[in-house]
């Protein structure tokens, strides 16, 4: 689970990680993806950009 700065769960990430855990992937894959998403969300929070509005290349 990934939580924001207020300690609230980032539900889309939890749903994604749950689906990943239910697949035949290694648990280390889910852990790695979780940490990558945490870095991504930290960047979005720093830039004050909602994840729904984030785009590749800053468009």
Short mmCIF file of N, CA and C in Angstrom, two decimals:
data_model
loop_
_atom_site.label_atom_id
_atom_site.label_comp_id
_atom_site.label_asym_id
_atom_site.label_seq_id
_atom_site.Cartn_x
_atom_site.Cartn_y
_atom_site.Cartn_z
N UNK A 1 0.85 -1.17 0.00
CA UNK A 1 0.00 0.00 0.00
C UNK A 1 0.90 1.24 0.00
N UNK A 2 0.49 2.24 -0.73
CA UNK A 2 1.18 3.53 -0.75
C UNK A 2 0.26 4.54 -0.08
N UNK A 3 0.83 5.34 0.81
CA UNK A 3 0.05 6.38 1.49
C UNK A 3 0.62 7.74 1.14
N UNK A 4 -0.26 8.74 1.15
CA UNK A 4 0.18 10.10 0.85
C UNK A 4 0.75 10.77 2.11
N UNK A 5 1.09 12.02 2.00
CA UNK A 5 1.67 12.76 3.11
C UNK A 5 0.75 12.91 4.30
N UNK A 6 -0.54 12.72 4.09
CA UNK A 6 -1.51 12.79 5.17
C UNK A 6 -1.81 11.43 5.78
N UNK A 7 -1.11 10.41 5.28
CA UNK A 7 -1.32 9.06 5.79
C UNK A 7 -2.51 8.36 5.17
N UNK A 8 -3.05 8.93 4.10
CA UNK A 8 -4.20 8.32 3.43
C UNK A 8 -3.74 7.41 2.30
N UNK A 9 -4.43 6.31 2.16
CA UNK A 9 -4.11 5.33 1.13
C UNK A 9 -4.33 5.92 -0.27
N UNK A 10 -3.40 5.64 -1.17
CA UNK A 10 -3.55 6.02 -2.58
C UNK A 10 -4.22 4.82 -3.24
N UNK A 11 -5.55 4.86 -3.31
CA UNK A 11 -6.35 3.70 -3.70
C UNK A 11 -6.02 3.12 -5.07
N UNK A 12 -5.76 3.93 -6.10
CA UNK A 12 -5.42 3.31 -7.39
C UNK A 12 -4.16 2.45 -7.32
N UNK A 13 -3.20 2.87 -6.50
CA UNK A 13 -1.98 2.09 -6.36
C UNK A 13 -2.28 0.78 -5.63
N UNK A 14 -3.07 0.85 -4.57
CA UNK A 14 -3.43 -0.36 -3.84
C UNK A 14 -4.14 -1.35 -4.74
N UNK A 15 -5.06 -0.87 -5.56
CA UNK A 15 -5.78 -1.76 -6.47
C UNK A 15 -4.83 -2.41 -7.46
N UNK A 16 -3.91 -1.63 -8.00
CA UNK A 16 -2.94 -2.17 -8.95
C UNK A 16 -2.05 -3.21 -8.29
N UNK A 17 -1.53 -2.90 -7.11
CA UNK A 17 -0.66 -3.84 -6.42
C UNK A 17 -1.40 -5.11 -6.01
N UNK A 18 -2.67 -4.98 -5.67
CA UNK A 18 -3.48 -6.16 -5.33
C UNK A 18 -3.61 -7.07 -6.54
N UNK A 19 -3.92 -6.48 -7.69
CA UNK A 19 -4.02 -7.27 -8.92
C UNK A 19 -2.69 -7.94 -9.26
N UNK A 20 -1.61 -7.22 -9.06
CA UNK A 20 -0.28 -7.76 -9.34
C UNK A 20 0.03 -8.92 -8.40
N UNK A 21 -0.34 -8.78 -7.13
CA UNK A 21 -0.09 -9.84 -6.15
C UNK A 21 -0.89 -11.10 -6.47
N UNK A 22 -2.06 -10.93 -7.07
CA UNK A 22 -2.89 -12.07 -7.41
C UNK A 22 -2.45 -12.76 -8.69
N UNK A 23 -1.54 -12.15 -9.41
CA UNK A 23 -1.03 -12.76 -10.64
C UNK A 23 0.10 -13.73 -10.27
N UNK A 24 0.73 -14.29 -11.27
CA UNK A 24 1.81 -15.23 -11.00
C UNK A 24 3.18 -14.56 -10.94
N UNK A 25 3.20 -13.26 -10.73
CA UNK A 25 4.45 -12.51 -10.64
C UNK A 25 5.13 -12.76 -9.29
N UNK A 26 6.42 -12.53 -9.27
CA UNK A 26 7.19 -12.65 -8.04
C UNK A 26 6.76 -11.56 -7.05
N UNK A 27 6.74 -11.87 -5.75
CA UNK A 27 6.46 -10.82 -4.75
C UNK A 27 7.44 -9.66 -4.84
N UNK A 28 8.66 -9.94 -5.29
CA UNK A 28 9.65 -8.86 -5.44
C UNK A 28 9.26 -7.90 -6.56
N UNK A 29 8.53 -8.39 -7.55
CA UNK A 29 8.05 -7.52 -8.62
C UNK A 29 7.08 -6.50 -8.07
N UNK A 30 6.11 -6.97 -7.26
CA UNK A 30 5.13 -6.07 -6.65
C UNK A 30 5.83 -5.06 -5.75
N UNK A 31 6.81 -5.51 -5.00
CA UNK A 31 7.55 -4.59 -4.11
C UNK A 31 8.27 -3.52 -4.93
N UNK A 32 8.93 -3.95 -5.99
CA UNK A 32 9.65 -3.01 -6.85
C UNK A 32 8.69 -2.00 -7.48
N UNK A 33 7.58 -2.48 -8.02
CA UNK A 33 6.59 -1.59 -8.61
C UNK A 33 6.02 -0.62 -7.58
N UNK A 34 5.79 -1.11 -6.37
CA UNK A 34 5.27 -0.26 -5.30
C UNK A 34 6.21 0.90 -4.99
N UNK A 35 7.51 0.59 -4.91
CA UNK A 35 8.48 1.66 -4.64
C UNK A 35 8.59 2.63 -5.81
N UNK A 36 8.50 2.12 -7.03
CA UNK A 36 8.53 3.02 -8.19
C UNK A 36 7.32 3.95 -8.20
N UNK A 37 6.16 3.40 -7.88
CA UNK A 37 4.96 4.25 -7.84
C UNK A 37 5.03 5.26 -6.71
N UNK A 38 5.63 4.87 -5.59
CA UNK A 38 5.80 5.82 -4.50
C UNK A 38 6.67 7.00 -4.95
N UNK A 39 7.77 6.71 -5.66
CA UNK A 39 8.61 7.81 -6.18
C UNK A 39 7.82 8.69 -7.14
N UNK A 40 7.03 8.07 -8.01
CA UNK A 40 6.22 8.82 -8.98
C UNK A 40 5.23 9.74 -8.26
N UNK A 41 4.51 9.20 -7.28
CA UNK A 41 3.54 10.01 -6.56
C UNK A 41 4.22 11.10 -5.75
N UNK A 42 5.38 10.83 -5.18
CA UNK A 42 6.10 11.89 -4.45
C UNK A 42 6.44 13.05 -5.38
N UNK A 43 6.83 12.74 -6.60
CA UNK A 43 7.11 13.79 -7.58
C UNK A 43 5.84 14.58 -7.90
N UNK A 44 4.74 13.87 -8.13
CA UNK A 44 3.47 14.55 -8.42
C UNK A 44 3.04 15.44 -7.26
N UNK A 45 3.19 14.93 -6.03
CA UNK A 45 2.81 15.74 -4.87
C UNK A 45 3.71 16.96 -4.75
N UNK A 46 5.01 16.79 -5.02
CA UNK A 46 5.94 17.93 -4.98
C UNK A 46 5.54 19.00 -5.99
N UNK A 47 5.13 18.56 -7.18
CA UNK A 47 4.73 19.48 -8.24
C UNK A 47 3.28 19.93 -8.13
N UNK A 48 2.56 19.36 -7.16
CA UNK A 48 1.14 19.67 -6.93
C UNK A 48 0.31 19.37 -8.19
N UNK A 49 0.53 18.15 -8.72
CA UNK A 49 -0.20 17.69 -9.90
C UNK A 49 -0.99 16.46 -9.51
N UNK A 50 -2.27 16.46 -9.76
CA UNK A 50 -3.10 15.28 -9.49
C UNK A 50 -2.70 14.17 -10.46
N UNK A 51 -2.68 12.94 -9.99
CA UNK A 51 -2.21 11.85 -10.85
C UNK A 51 -3.08 11.69 -12.08
N UNK A 52 -4.36 12.03 -11.98
CA UNK A 52 -5.26 11.93 -13.15
C UNK A 52 -4.89 12.92 -14.24
N UNK A 53 -4.17 13.98 -13.87
CA UNK A 53 -3.82 15.02 -14.83
C UNK A 53 -2.38 14.91 -15.33
N UNK A 54 -1.62 13.98 -14.78
CA UNK A 54 -0.23 13.80 -15.18
C UNK A 54 -0.16 13.20 -16.58
N UNK A 55 0.77 13.68 -17.38
CA UNK A 55 0.97 13.16 -18.73
C UNK A 55 2.45 12.97 -18.98
N UNK A 56 2.77 12.17 -19.93
CA UNK A 56 4.16 11.97 -20.32
C UNK A 56 4.69 13.23 -21.00
N UNK A 57 5.89 13.60 -20.69
CA UNK A 57 6.52 14.73 -21.36
C UNK A 57 6.00 16.08 -20.93
N UNK A 58 5.24 16.15 -19.81
CA UNK A 58 4.77 17.42 -19.31
C UNK A 58 3.73 18.11 -20.19
N UNK A 59 3.03 17.34 -21.00
CA UNK A 59 2.02 17.92 -21.89
C UNK A 59 0.73 18.17 -21.20
#
